mmCIF file with all atom_site columns, C-alpha atoms and ligand atoms in Angstrom:
data_model
loop_
_atom_site.group_PDB
_atom_site.id
_atom_site.type_symbol
_atom_site.label_atom_id
_atom_site.label_alt_id
_atom_site.label_comp_id
_atom_site.label_asym_id
_atom_site.label_entity_id
_atom_site.label_seq_id
_atom_site.pdbx_PDB_ins_code
_atom_site.Cartn_x
_atom_site.Cartn_y
_atom_site.Cartn_z
_atom_site.occupancy
_atom_site.B_iso_or_equiv
_atom_site.pdbx_formal_charge
_atom_site.auth_seq_id
_atom_site.auth_comp_id
_atom_site.auth_asym_id
_atom_site.auth_atom_id
_atom_site.pdbx_PDB_model_num
ATOM   1   C CA  . UNK A 1 1   ? 5.614   -19.546 -1.174  1.00 50.00 ? 17  UNK A CA  1
ATOM   2   C CA  . UNK A 1 2   ? 4.810   -16.917 -3.773  1.00 51.00 ? 18  UNK A CA  1
ATOM   3   C CA  . UNK A 1 3   ? 4.121   -19.506 -6.495  1.00 60.00 ? 19  UNK A CA  1
ATOM   4   C CA  . UNK A 1 4   ? 0.907   -20.559 -4.662  1.00 90.00 ? 20  UNK A CA  1
ATOM   5   C CA  . UNK A 1 5   ? -0.437  -17.043 -4.876  1.00 96.00 ? 21  UNK A CA  1
ATOM   6   C CA  . UNK A 1 6   ? -2.735  -15.757 -7.613  1.00 98.00 ? 22  UNK A CA  1
ATOM   7   C CA  . UNK A 1 7   ? -3.351  -12.128 -8.476  1.00 98.00 ? 23  UNK A CA  1
ATOM   8   C CA  . UNK A 1 8   ? -6.120  -10.173 -10.164 1.00 98.00 ? 24  UNK A CA  1
ATOM   9   C CA  . UNK A 1 9   ? -7.394  -6.609  -10.250 1.00 98.00 ? 25  UNK A CA  1
ATOM   10  C CA  . UNK A 1 10  ? -9.750  -5.655  -7.414  1.00 98.00 ? 26  UNK A CA  1
ATOM   11  C CA  . UNK A 1 11  ? -13.423 -5.042  -8.170  1.00 98.00 ? 27  UNK A CA  1
ATOM   12  C CA  . UNK A 1 12  ? -15.996 -2.877  -6.366  1.00 98.00 ? 28  UNK A CA  1
ATOM   13  C CA  . UNK A 1 13  ? -17.702 -6.009  -5.020  1.00 98.00 ? 29  UNK A CA  1
ATOM   14  C CA  . UNK A 1 14  ? -14.462 -6.891  -3.179  1.00 98.00 ? 30  UNK A CA  1
ATOM   15  C CA  . UNK A 1 15  ? -14.740 -3.787  -0.977  1.00 98.00 ? 31  UNK A CA  1
ATOM   16  C CA  . UNK A 1 16  ? -16.392 -5.393  2.094   1.00 98.00 ? 32  UNK A CA  1
ATOM   17  C CA  . UNK A 1 17  ? -13.842 -8.245  2.183   1.00 98.00 ? 33  UNK A CA  1
ATOM   18  C CA  . UNK A 1 18  ? -10.930 -5.876  1.530   1.00 98.00 ? 34  UNK A CA  1
ATOM   19  C CA  . UNK A 1 19  ? -12.106 -3.556  4.306   1.00 97.00 ? 35  UNK A CA  1
ATOM   20  C CA  . UNK A 1 20  ? -12.193 -6.474  6.764   1.00 97.00 ? 36  UNK A CA  1
ATOM   21  C CA  . UNK A 1 21  ? -8.686  -7.551  5.695   1.00 98.00 ? 37  UNK A CA  1
ATOM   22  C CA  . UNK A 1 22  ? -7.359  -4.003  6.157   1.00 97.00 ? 38  UNK A CA  1
ATOM   23  C CA  . UNK A 1 23  ? -8.961  -3.690  9.594   1.00 96.00 ? 39  UNK A CA  1
ATOM   24  C CA  . UNK A 1 24  ? -7.263  -6.932  10.674  1.00 97.00 ? 40  UNK A CA  1
ATOM   25  C CA  . UNK A 1 25  ? -3.878  -5.911  9.235   1.00 98.00 ? 41  UNK A CA  1
ATOM   26  C CA  . UNK A 1 26  ? -4.010  -2.446  10.825  1.00 97.00 ? 42  UNK A CA  1
ATOM   27  C CA  . UNK A 1 27  ? -5.016  -3.846  14.229  1.00 96.00 ? 43  UNK A CA  1
ATOM   28  C CA  . UNK A 1 28  ? -2.668  -6.855  14.345  1.00 97.00 ? 44  UNK A CA  1
ATOM   29  C CA  . UNK A 1 29  ? 0.403   -6.109  12.258  1.00 98.00 ? 45  UNK A CA  1
ATOM   30  C CA  . UNK A 1 30  ? 1.107   -2.646  13.625  1.00 97.00 ? 46  UNK A CA  1
ATOM   31  C CA  . UNK A 1 31  ? 1.182   -3.882  17.256  1.00 97.00 ? 47  UNK A CA  1
ATOM   32  C CA  . UNK A 1 32  ? 4.976   -4.409  17.372  1.00 96.00 ? 48  UNK A CA  1
ATOM   33  C CA  . UNK A 1 33  ? 5.537   -0.892  16.037  1.00 97.00 ? 49  UNK A CA  1
ATOM   34  C CA  . UNK A 1 34  ? 2.842   1.428   17.456  1.00 97.00 ? 50  UNK A CA  1
ATOM   35  C CA  . UNK A 1 35  ? 1.037   1.895   20.765  1.00 97.00 ? 51  UNK A CA  1
ATOM   36  C CA  . UNK A 1 36  ? -2.784  1.467   20.935  1.00 97.00 ? 52  UNK A CA  1
ATOM   37  C CA  . UNK A 1 37  ? -3.478  5.197   20.628  1.00 97.00 ? 53  UNK A CA  1
ATOM   38  C CA  . UNK A 1 38  ? -1.294  5.407   17.521  1.00 97.00 ? 54  UNK A CA  1
ATOM   39  C CA  . UNK A 1 39  ? -3.019  2.367   15.988  1.00 97.00 ? 55  UNK A CA  1
ATOM   40  C CA  . UNK A 1 40  ? -6.411  3.987   16.610  1.00 96.00 ? 56  UNK A CA  1
ATOM   41  C CA  . UNK A 1 41  ? -5.130  7.241   15.120  1.00 96.00 ? 57  UNK A CA  1
ATOM   42  C CA  . UNK A 1 42  ? -3.638  5.497   12.075  1.00 95.00 ? 58  UNK A CA  1
ATOM   43  C CA  . UNK A 1 43  ? -7.111  4.421   10.945  1.00 92.00 ? 59  UNK A CA  1
ATOM   44  C CA  . UNK A 1 44  ? -7.797  8.032   9.896   1.00 89.00 ? 60  UNK A CA  1
ATOM   45  C CA  . UNK A 1 45  ? -4.924  7.956   7.400   1.00 91.00 ? 61  UNK A CA  1
ATOM   46  C CA  . UNK A 1 46  ? -5.167  4.325   6.230   1.00 94.00 ? 62  UNK A CA  1
ATOM   47  C CA  . UNK A 1 47  ? -7.823  2.151   4.601   1.00 92.00 ? 63  UNK A CA  1
ATOM   48  C CA  . UNK A 1 48  ? -9.490  1.519   1.297   1.00 95.00 ? 64  UNK A CA  1
ATOM   49  C CA  . UNK A 1 49  ? -9.182  3.971   -1.603  1.00 96.00 ? 65  UNK A CA  1
ATOM   50  C CA  . UNK A 1 50  ? -11.897 3.056   -4.089  1.00 97.00 ? 66  UNK A CA  1
ATOM   51  C CA  . UNK A 1 51  ? -10.375 5.435   -6.657  1.00 96.00 ? 67  UNK A CA  1
ATOM   52  C CA  . UNK A 1 52  ? -7.604  2.864   -7.129  1.00 98.00 ? 68  UNK A CA  1
ATOM   53  C CA  . UNK A 1 53  ? -10.155 0.126   -7.830  1.00 98.00 ? 69  UNK A CA  1
ATOM   54  C CA  . UNK A 1 54  ? -11.978 2.347   -10.333 1.00 97.00 ? 70  UNK A CA  1
ATOM   55  C CA  . UNK A 1 55  ? -8.630  3.206   -11.977 1.00 98.00 ? 71  UNK A CA  1
ATOM   56  C CA  . UNK A 1 56  ? -7.748  -0.496  -12.412 1.00 98.00 ? 72  UNK A CA  1
ATOM   57  C CA  . UNK A 1 57  ? -4.539  -0.067  -10.407 1.00 98.00 ? 73  UNK A CA  1
ATOM   58  C CA  . UNK A 1 58  ? -5.425  -2.086  -7.297  1.00 98.00 ? 74  UNK A CA  1
ATOM   59  C CA  . UNK A 1 59  ? -4.469  -5.751  -6.945  1.00 98.00 ? 75  UNK A CA  1
ATOM   60  C CA  . UNK A 1 60  ? -5.922  -8.590  -4.897  1.00 98.00 ? 76  UNK A CA  1
ATOM   61  C CA  . UNK A 1 61  ? -3.787  -11.602 -3.979  1.00 98.00 ? 77  UNK A CA  1
ATOM   62  C CA  . UNK A 1 62  ? -5.528  -14.915 -3.298  1.00 98.00 ? 78  UNK A CA  1
ATOM   63  C CA  . UNK A 1 63  ? -4.575  -18.444 -2.415  1.00 96.00 ? 79  UNK A CA  1
ATOM   64  C CA  . UNK A 1 64  ? -7.185  -21.082 -3.271  1.00 94.00 ? 80  UNK A CA  1
ATOM   65  C CA  . UNK A 1 65  ? -9.889  -18.402 -3.154  1.00 92.00 ? 81  UNK A CA  1
ATOM   66  C CA  . UNK A 1 66  ? -8.801  -17.021 0.242   1.00 96.00 ? 82  UNK A CA  1
ATOM   67  C CA  . UNK A 1 67  ? -7.926  -13.340 0.333   1.00 98.00 ? 83  UNK A CA  1
ATOM   68  C CA  . UNK A 1 68  ? -4.242  -13.023 1.251   1.00 98.00 ? 84  UNK A CA  1
ATOM   69  C CA  . UNK A 1 69  ? -3.536  -9.359  0.605   1.00 98.00 ? 85  UNK A CA  1
ATOM   70  C CA  . UNK A 1 70  ? -4.120  -6.258  -1.456  1.00 98.00 ? 86  UNK A CA  1
ATOM   71  C CA  . UNK A 1 71  ? -2.240  -3.209  -2.619  1.00 98.00 ? 87  UNK A CA  1
ATOM   72  C CA  . UNK A 1 72  ? -1.728  -1.051  -5.633  1.00 98.00 ? 88  UNK A CA  1
ATOM   73  C CA  . UNK A 1 73  ? -0.232  1.900   -7.340  1.00 98.00 ? 89  UNK A CA  1
ATOM   74  C CA  . UNK A 1 74  ? -1.504  5.211   -8.633  1.00 98.00 ? 90  UNK A CA  1
ATOM   75  C CA  . UNK A 1 75  ? -1.045  7.648   -11.457 1.00 98.00 ? 91  UNK A CA  1
ATOM   76  C CA  . UNK A 1 76  ? -2.726  10.308  -9.277  1.00 97.00 ? 92  UNK A CA  1
ATOM   77  C CA  . UNK A 1 77  ? -1.190  12.811  -6.850  1.00 97.00 ? 93  UNK A CA  1
ATOM   78  C CA  . UNK A 1 78  ? -2.596  11.492  -3.537  1.00 96.00 ? 94  UNK A CA  1
ATOM   79  C CA  . UNK A 1 79  ? 0.371   9.907   -1.745  1.00 96.00 ? 95  UNK A CA  1
ATOM   80  C CA  . UNK A 1 80  ? -1.451  7.998   0.974   1.00 96.00 ? 96  UNK A CA  1
ATOM   81  C CA  . UNK A 1 81  ? -4.754  7.629   2.788   1.00 94.00 ? 97  UNK A CA  1
ATOM   82  C CA  . UNK A 1 82  ? -8.170  6.075   2.339   1.00 92.00 ? 98  UNK A CA  1
ATOM   83  C CA  . UNK A 1 83  ? -11.548 7.273   1.096   1.00 91.00 ? 99  UNK A CA  1
ATOM   84  C CA  . UNK A 1 84  ? -12.141 9.073   4.418   1.00 86.00 ? 100 UNK A CA  1
ATOM   85  C CA  . UNK A 1 85  ? -8.712  10.736  4.707   1.00 87.00 ? 101 UNK A CA  1
ATOM   86  C CA  . UNK A 1 86  ? -8.620  14.527  4.292   1.00 83.00 ? 102 UNK A CA  1
ATOM   87  C CA  . UNK A 1 87  ? -6.581  16.388  1.677   1.00 85.00 ? 103 UNK A CA  1
ATOM   88  C CA  . UNK A 1 88  ? -6.867  13.979  -1.257  1.00 90.00 ? 104 UNK A CA  1
ATOM   89  C CA  . UNK A 1 89  ? -5.756  15.114  -4.708  1.00 92.00 ? 105 UNK A CA  1
ATOM   90  C CA  . UNK A 1 90  ? -6.920  13.131  -7.763  1.00 93.00 ? 106 UNK A CA  1
ATOM   91  C CA  . UNK A 1 91  ? -4.799  15.197  -10.217 1.00 96.00 ? 107 UNK A CA  1
ATOM   92  C CA  . UNK A 1 92  ? -3.057  13.061  -12.841 1.00 97.00 ? 108 UNK A CA  1
ATOM   93  C CA  . UNK A 1 93  ? 0.703   12.697  -12.497 1.00 98.00 ? 109 UNK A CA  1
ATOM   94  C CA  . UNK A 1 94  ? 3.033   13.202  -15.464 1.00 98.00 ? 110 UNK A CA  1
ATOM   95  C CA  . UNK A 1 95  ? 5.175   10.069  -16.015 1.00 98.00 ? 111 UNK A CA  1
ATOM   96  C CA  . UNK A 1 96  ? 7.917   12.276  -17.524 1.00 97.00 ? 112 UNK A CA  1
ATOM   97  C CA  . UNK A 1 97  ? 8.411   14.288  -14.333 1.00 97.00 ? 113 UNK A CA  1
ATOM   98  C CA  . UNK A 1 98  ? 6.497   12.707  -11.440 1.00 98.00 ? 114 UNK A CA  1
ATOM   99  C CA  . UNK A 1 99  ? 6.988   9.480   -9.498  1.00 98.00 ? 115 UNK A CA  1
ATOM   100 C CA  . UNK A 1 100 ? 4.043   7.050   -9.544  1.00 98.00 ? 116 UNK A CA  1
ATOM   101 C CA  . UNK A 1 101 ? 2.615   6.207   -6.124  1.00 98.00 ? 117 UNK A CA  1
ATOM   102 C CA  . UNK A 1 102 ? 2.552   2.874   -4.290  1.00 98.00 ? 118 UNK A CA  1
ATOM   103 C CA  . UNK A 1 103 ? -0.693  2.751   -2.319  1.00 98.00 ? 119 UNK A CA  1
ATOM   104 C CA  . UNK A 1 104 ? -2.624  0.898   0.371   1.00 97.00 ? 120 UNK A CA  1
ATOM   105 C CA  . UNK A 1 105 ? -0.612  -2.296  0.908   1.00 98.00 ? 121 UNK A CA  1
ATOM   106 C CA  . UNK A 1 106 ? -2.133  -4.815  3.330   1.00 98.00 ? 122 UNK A CA  1
ATOM   107 C CA  . UNK A 1 107 ? -1.448  -8.484  3.988   1.00 98.00 ? 123 UNK A CA  1
ATOM   108 C CA  . UNK A 1 108 ? -3.897  -10.627 5.970   1.00 98.00 ? 124 UNK A CA  1
ATOM   109 C CA  . UNK A 1 109 ? -2.312  -11.569 9.338   1.00 98.00 ? 125 UNK A CA  1
ATOM   110 C CA  . UNK A 1 110 ? -2.593  -15.283 8.386   1.00 97.00 ? 126 UNK A CA  1
ATOM   111 C CA  . UNK A 1 111 ? -0.441  -14.713 5.273   1.00 98.00 ? 127 UNK A CA  1
ATOM   112 C CA  . UNK A 1 112 ? 2.446   -12.548 6.512   1.00 98.00 ? 128 UNK A CA  1
ATOM   113 C CA  . UNK A 1 113 ? 6.048   -13.162 5.449   1.00 98.00 ? 129 UNK A CA  1
ATOM   114 C CA  . UNK A 1 114 ? 5.056   -15.304 2.484   1.00 97.00 ? 130 UNK A CA  1
ATOM   115 C CA  . UNK A 1 115 ? 5.906   -12.805 -0.209  1.00 98.00 ? 131 UNK A CA  1
ATOM   116 C CA  . UNK A 1 116 ? 2.443   -11.250 -0.684  1.00 98.00 ? 132 UNK A CA  1
ATOM   117 C CA  . UNK A 1 117 ? 3.780   -7.707  -0.240  1.00 98.00 ? 133 UNK A CA  1
ATOM   118 C CA  . UNK A 1 118 ? 6.765   -8.394  -2.459  1.00 98.00 ? 134 UNK A CA  1
ATOM   119 C CA  . UNK A 1 119 ? 4.498   -9.799  -5.209  1.00 98.00 ? 135 UNK A CA  1
ATOM   120 C CA  . UNK A 1 120 ? 2.186   -6.765  -5.118  1.00 98.00 ? 136 UNK A CA  1
ATOM   121 C CA  . UNK A 1 121 ? 5.128   -4.382  -5.345  1.00 98.00 ? 137 UNK A CA  1
ATOM   122 C CA  . UNK A 1 122 ? 6.523   -6.146  -8.392  1.00 98.00 ? 138 UNK A CA  1
ATOM   123 C CA  . UNK A 1 123 ? 3.085   -6.010  -10.089 1.00 98.00 ? 139 UNK A CA  1
ATOM   124 C CA  . UNK A 1 124 ? 2.861   -2.282  -9.290  1.00 98.00 ? 140 UNK A CA  1
ATOM   125 C CA  . UNK A 1 125 ? 6.355   -1.564  -10.579 1.00 98.00 ? 141 UNK A CA  1
ATOM   126 C CA  . UNK A 1 126 ? 5.712   -3.430  -13.841 1.00 98.00 ? 142 UNK A CA  1
ATOM   127 C CA  . UNK A 1 127 ? 2.409   -1.609  -14.424 1.00 98.00 ? 143 UNK A CA  1
ATOM   128 C CA  . UNK A 1 128 ? 3.851   1.843   -13.643 1.00 98.00 ? 144 UNK A CA  1
ATOM   129 C CA  . UNK A 1 129 ? 6.874   1.185   -15.869 1.00 98.00 ? 145 UNK A CA  1
ATOM   130 C CA  . UNK A 1 130 ? 4.536   0.165   -18.708 1.00 98.00 ? 146 UNK A CA  1
ATOM   131 C CA  . UNK A 1 131 ? 2.833   3.576   -18.413 1.00 97.00 ? 147 UNK A CA  1
ATOM   132 C CA  . UNK A 1 132 ? 6.190   5.334   -18.701 1.00 98.00 ? 148 UNK A CA  1
ATOM   133 C CA  . UNK A 1 133 ? 6.955   6.152   -15.066 1.00 98.00 ? 149 UNK A CA  1
ATOM   134 C CA  . UNK A 1 134 ? 10.631  5.978   -14.104 1.00 98.00 ? 150 UNK A CA  1
ATOM   135 C CA  . UNK A 1 135 ? 10.292  6.451   -10.324 1.00 98.00 ? 151 UNK A CA  1
ATOM   136 C CA  . UNK A 1 136 ? 7.919   5.410   -7.553  1.00 98.00 ? 152 UNK A CA  1
ATOM   137 C CA  . UNK A 1 137 ? 7.214   7.116   -4.257  1.00 98.00 ? 153 UNK A CA  1
ATOM   138 C CA  . UNK A 1 138 ? 5.223   6.123   -1.183  1.00 98.00 ? 154 UNK A CA  1
ATOM   139 C CA  . UNK A 1 139 ? 4.495   7.032   2.401   1.00 98.00 ? 155 UNK A CA  1
ATOM   140 C CA  . UNK A 1 140 ? 5.333   4.072   4.624   1.00 98.00 ? 156 UNK A CA  1
ATOM   141 C CA  . UNK A 1 141 ? 3.988   3.165   8.014   1.00 97.00 ? 157 UNK A CA  1
ATOM   142 C CA  . UNK A 1 142 ? 6.599   1.909   10.476  1.00 98.00 ? 158 UNK A CA  1
ATOM   143 C CA  . UNK A 1 143 ? 5.150   -1.578  9.854   1.00 98.00 ? 159 UNK A CA  1
ATOM   144 C CA  . UNK A 1 144 ? 5.518   -1.184  6.095   1.00 98.00 ? 160 UNK A CA  1
ATOM   145 C CA  . UNK A 1 145 ? 9.017   0.289   5.937   1.00 98.00 ? 161 UNK A CA  1
ATOM   146 C CA  . UNK A 1 146 ? 10.929  -3.046  6.251   1.00 98.00 ? 162 UNK A CA  1
ATOM   147 C CA  . UNK A 1 147 ? 9.068   -4.447  3.218   1.00 98.00 ? 163 UNK A CA  1
ATOM   148 C CA  . UNK A 1 148 ? 9.813   -1.417  1.083   1.00 98.00 ? 164 UNK A CA  1
ATOM   149 C CA  . UNK A 1 149 ? 13.444  -1.345  2.184   1.00 98.00 ? 165 UNK A CA  1
ATOM   150 C CA  . UNK A 1 150 ? 13.757  -5.042  1.272   1.00 98.00 ? 166 UNK A CA  1
ATOM   151 C CA  . UNK A 1 151 ? 12.341  -4.184  -2.167  1.00 98.00 ? 167 UNK A CA  1
ATOM   152 C CA  . UNK A 1 152 ? 14.788  -1.397  -2.920  1.00 98.00 ? 168 UNK A CA  1
ATOM   153 C CA  . UNK A 1 153 ? 12.986  1.735   -1.715  1.00 98.00 ? 169 UNK A CA  1
ATOM   154 C CA  . UNK A 1 154 ? 15.170  4.342   -0.035  1.00 98.00 ? 170 UNK A CA  1
ATOM   155 C CA  . UNK A 1 155 ? 14.123  6.602   2.846   1.00 98.00 ? 171 UNK A CA  1
ATOM   156 C CA  . UNK A 1 156 ? 13.599  10.267  2.010   1.00 98.00 ? 172 UNK A CA  1
ATOM   157 C CA  . UNK A 1 157 ? 12.273  11.776  5.246   1.00 98.00 ? 173 UNK A CA  1
ATOM   158 C CA  . UNK A 1 158 ? 10.462  10.868  8.449   1.00 98.00 ? 174 UNK A CA  1
ATOM   159 C CA  . UNK A 1 159 ? 7.395   12.895  9.331   1.00 97.00 ? 175 UNK A CA  1
ATOM   160 C CA  . UNK A 1 160 ? 4.256   12.286  11.368  1.00 96.00 ? 176 UNK A CA  1
ATOM   161 C CA  . UNK A 1 161 ? 0.516   12.607  10.848  1.00 96.00 ? 177 UNK A CA  1
ATOM   162 C CA  . UNK A 1 162 ? -1.739  13.485  13.786  1.00 95.00 ? 178 UNK A CA  1
ATOM   163 C CA  . UNK A 1 163 ? -4.988  13.997  11.904  1.00 93.00 ? 179 UNK A CA  1
ATOM   164 C CA  . UNK A 1 164 ? -6.463  10.947  13.640  1.00 93.00 ? 180 UNK A CA  1
ATOM   165 C CA  . UNK A 1 165 ? -5.300  11.938  17.158  1.00 95.00 ? 181 UNK A CA  1
ATOM   166 C CA  . UNK A 1 166 ? -1.971  10.579  18.426  1.00 97.00 ? 182 UNK A CA  1
ATOM   167 C CA  . UNK A 1 167 ? 0.917   11.412  16.054  1.00 97.00 ? 183 UNK A CA  1
ATOM   168 C CA  . UNK A 1 168 ? 1.722   8.460   13.775  1.00 97.00 ? 184 UNK A CA  1
ATOM   169 C CA  . UNK A 1 169 ? 5.286   8.312   12.392  1.00 97.00 ? 185 UNK A CA  1
ATOM   170 C CA  . UNK A 1 170 ? 5.467   7.869   8.622   1.00 98.00 ? 186 UNK A CA  1
ATOM   171 C CA  . UNK A 1 171 ? 8.378   7.633   6.221   1.00 98.00 ? 187 UNK A CA  1
ATOM   172 C CA  . UNK A 1 172 ? 8.481   8.990   2.669   1.00 98.00 ? 188 UNK A CA  1
ATOM   173 C CA  . UNK A 1 173 ? 10.371  6.518   0.456   1.00 98.00 ? 189 UNK A CA  1
ATOM   174 C CA  . UNK A 1 174 ? 11.423  6.484   -3.189  1.00 98.00 ? 190 UNK A CA  1
ATOM   175 C CA  . UNK A 1 175 ? 12.719  4.056   -5.807  1.00 98.00 ? 191 UNK A CA  1
ATOM   176 C CA  . UNK A 1 176 ? 14.014  4.385   -9.357  1.00 98.00 ? 192 UNK A CA  1
ATOM   177 C CA  . UNK A 1 177 ? 12.338  1.905   -11.721 1.00 97.00 ? 193 UNK A CA  1
HETATM 178 C C1  . COA B 2 .   ? 3.655   -4.297  5.425   1.00 55.10 ? 213 COA B C1  1
HETATM 179 C C2  . COA B 2 .   ? 2.963   -5.597  5.021   1.00 55.10 ? 213 COA B C2  1
HETATM 180 C C3  . COA B 2 .   ? 2.025   -5.289  3.838   1.00 55.10 ? 213 COA B C3  1
HETATM 181 C C4  . COA B 2 .   ? 4.042   -6.615  4.635   1.00 55.10 ? 213 COA B C4  1
HETATM 182 O O1  . COA B 2 .   ? 3.407   -7.714  4.054   1.00 55.10 ? 213 COA B O1  1
HETATM 183 P P1  . COA B 2 .   ? 4.034   -9.195  3.844   1.00 55.10 ? 213 COA B P1  1
HETATM 184 O O2  . COA B 2 .   ? 3.168   -9.830  2.797   1.00 55.10 ? 213 COA B O2  1
HETATM 185 O O3  . COA B 2 .   ? 4.159   -9.894  5.131   1.00 55.10 ? 213 COA B O3  1
HETATM 186 O O4  . COA B 2 .   ? 5.497   -8.911  3.245   1.00 55.10 ? 213 COA B O4  1
HETATM 187 P P2  . COA B 2 .   ? 6.452   -9.979  2.460   1.00 55.10 ? 213 COA B P2  1
HETATM 188 O O5  . COA B 2 .   ? 6.186   -11.357 2.939   1.00 55.10 ? 213 COA B O5  1
HETATM 189 O O6  . COA B 2 .   ? 6.313   -9.728  0.998   1.00 55.10 ? 213 COA B O6  1
HETATM 190 O O7  . COA B 2 .   ? 7.888   -9.480  2.962   1.00 55.10 ? 213 COA B O7  1
HETATM 191 C C5  . COA B 2 .   ? 8.979   -9.279  2.076   1.00 55.10 ? 213 COA B C5  1
HETATM 192 C C6  . COA B 2 .   ? 10.175  -8.845  2.882   1.00 55.10 ? 213 COA B C6  1
HETATM 193 O O8  . COA B 2 .   ? 9.898   -7.605  3.555   1.00 55.10 ? 213 COA B O8  1
HETATM 194 C C7  . COA B 2 .   ? 10.521  -7.603  4.845   1.00 55.10 ? 213 COA B C7  1
HETATM 195 N N1  . COA B 2 .   ? 9.493   -7.589  5.908   1.00 55.10 ? 213 COA B N1  1
HETATM 196 C C8  . COA B 2 .   ? 8.148   -7.674  5.746   1.00 55.10 ? 213 COA B C8  1
HETATM 197 N N2  . COA B 2 .   ? 7.506   -7.581  6.936   1.00 55.10 ? 213 COA B N2  1
HETATM 198 C C9  . COA B 2 .   ? 8.465   -7.420  7.872   1.00 55.10 ? 213 COA B C9  1
HETATM 199 C C10 . COA B 2 .   ? 8.422   -7.259  9.282   1.00 55.10 ? 213 COA B C10 1
HETATM 200 N N3  . COA B 2 .   ? 7.261   -7.245  9.988   1.00 55.10 ? 213 COA B N3  1
HETATM 201 N N4  . COA B 2 .   ? 9.611   -7.136  9.954   1.00 55.10 ? 213 COA B N4  1
HETATM 202 C C11 . COA B 2 .   ? 10.792  -7.158  9.270   1.00 55.10 ? 213 COA B C11 1
HETATM 203 N N5  . COA B 2 .   ? 10.877  -7.305  7.924   1.00 55.10 ? 213 COA B N5  1
HETATM 204 C C12 . COA B 2 .   ? 9.729   -7.432  7.228   1.00 55.10 ? 213 COA B C12 1
HETATM 205 C C13 . COA B 2 .   ? 11.352  -8.882  4.922   1.00 55.10 ? 213 COA B C13 1
HETATM 206 O O9  . COA B 2 .   ? 12.638  -8.594  4.370   1.00 55.10 ? 213 COA B O9  1
HETATM 207 C C14 . COA B 2 .   ? 10.557  -9.787  3.991   1.00 55.10 ? 213 COA B C14 1
HETATM 208 O O10 . COA B 2 .   ? 11.335  -10.845 3.469   1.00 55.10 ? 213 COA B O10 1
HETATM 209 P P3  . COA B 2 .   ? 11.518  -12.215 4.335   1.00 55.10 ? 213 COA B P3  1
HETATM 210 O O11 . COA B 2 .   ? 10.175  -12.596 4.875   1.00 55.10 ? 213 COA B O11 1
HETATM 211 O O12 . COA B 2 .   ? 12.053  -13.169 3.305   1.00 55.10 ? 213 COA B O12 1
HETATM 212 O O13 . COA B 2 .   ? 12.492  -11.868 5.424   1.00 55.10 ? 213 COA B O13 1
HETATM 213 C C15 . COA B 2 .   ? 2.131   -6.161  6.196   1.00 55.10 ? 213 COA B C15 1
HETATM 214 O O14 . COA B 2 .   ? 2.969   -6.320  7.321   1.00 55.10 ? 213 COA B O14 1
HETATM 215 C C16 . COA B 2 .   ? 0.960   -5.308  6.636   1.00 55.10 ? 213 COA B C16 1
HETATM 216 O O15 . COA B 2 .   ? -0.152  -5.436  6.113   1.00 55.10 ? 213 COA B O15 1
HETATM 217 N N6  . COA B 2 .   ? 1.149   -4.419  7.659   1.00 55.10 ? 213 COA B N6  1
HETATM 218 C C17 . COA B 2 .   ? 0.069   -3.637  8.250   1.00 55.10 ? 213 COA B C17 1
HETATM 219 C C18 . COA B 2 .   ? -0.476  -2.597  7.302   1.00 55.10 ? 213 COA B C18 1
HETATM 220 C C19 . COA B 2 .   ? 0.603   -1.634  6.864   1.00 55.10 ? 213 COA B C19 1
HETATM 221 O O16 . COA B 2 .   ? 1.266   -0.998  7.673   1.00 55.10 ? 213 COA B O16 1
HETATM 222 N N7  . COA B 2 .   ? 0.763   -1.539  5.531   1.00 55.10 ? 213 COA B N7  1
HETATM 223 C C20 . COA B 2 .   ? 1.754   -0.670  4.941   1.00 55.10 ? 213 COA B C20 1
HETATM 224 C C21 . COA B 2 .   ? 1.164   0.636   4.620   1.00 55.10 ? 213 COA B C21 1
HETATM 225 S S1  . COA B 2 .   ? 2.434   1.773   3.999   1.00 55.10 ? 213 COA B S1  1
#
C-alpha cells in the first residue's frame, strides 16, 4: 500500500541504480503491450534524463531502502526521452501559457500495482501547481497510458516514434491541474 512508500528527490549518485530499474521496467513491463523489436526500439526514446535530477524535479520512491520507482516533472520544453534521445529542448516553459511536463516514470517490476506511479504523479502535480502551472502534458507509452488515464489525463493524439528502429506507438496526454 502507498503508506509504506517513502519519497525523496533523486540525486546524481542514484543514477546507476535508477538506470538498472529503468532497464528492468522497460524490458519486463512493456511485454504485454509491445513486441520485442518495439521494446528494443523504445530504449532510444526512454531512459534517464539527468537534467531532471539537476533541476530537483525527479523523485525516487523507496520502501525500507529498496528502490520501488522513479519519475518526475519538468519546467522545460522536452516532452519525453532520455539523455541519449535526439531533439531535446531545455528551454524554460512559461507557467502562464505552457503545460508542465510529466517525465520518465518507471516502477520496478517487483513493485507494480501498489500505487508507486500514482504517488509520483501526485507529487509532480503538487510541485508544478506550486510553481504556477495550470496544466500538465506528457507522452505516454502504451504501458504507461492506463496509469495516466486512471489519474485523470486525457488522450490528445496517438503518434509513433521510429528513431530507435521499429515504430513505437506513443500517446500525447493532457490534464488540467
Ligand atoms: C507505467 C508504470 C510506471 C505504472 O506503474 P505502477 O506503479 O504499477 O502504477 P500504479 O500502481 O500507481 O497504478 C495506478 C493505476 O493505474 C492503472 N494501471 C497501472 N498499470 C496498469 C496496467 N499495466 N494495466 C492496467 N492498468 C494499469 C490502474 O488503474 C492502477 O490502479 P489499480 O492498481 O488500483 O487498478 C509501470 O507499469 C512501468 O514502469 N512501465 C514501464 C515503463 C513505462 O512505460 N513507463 C511509462 C513511460 S510514459
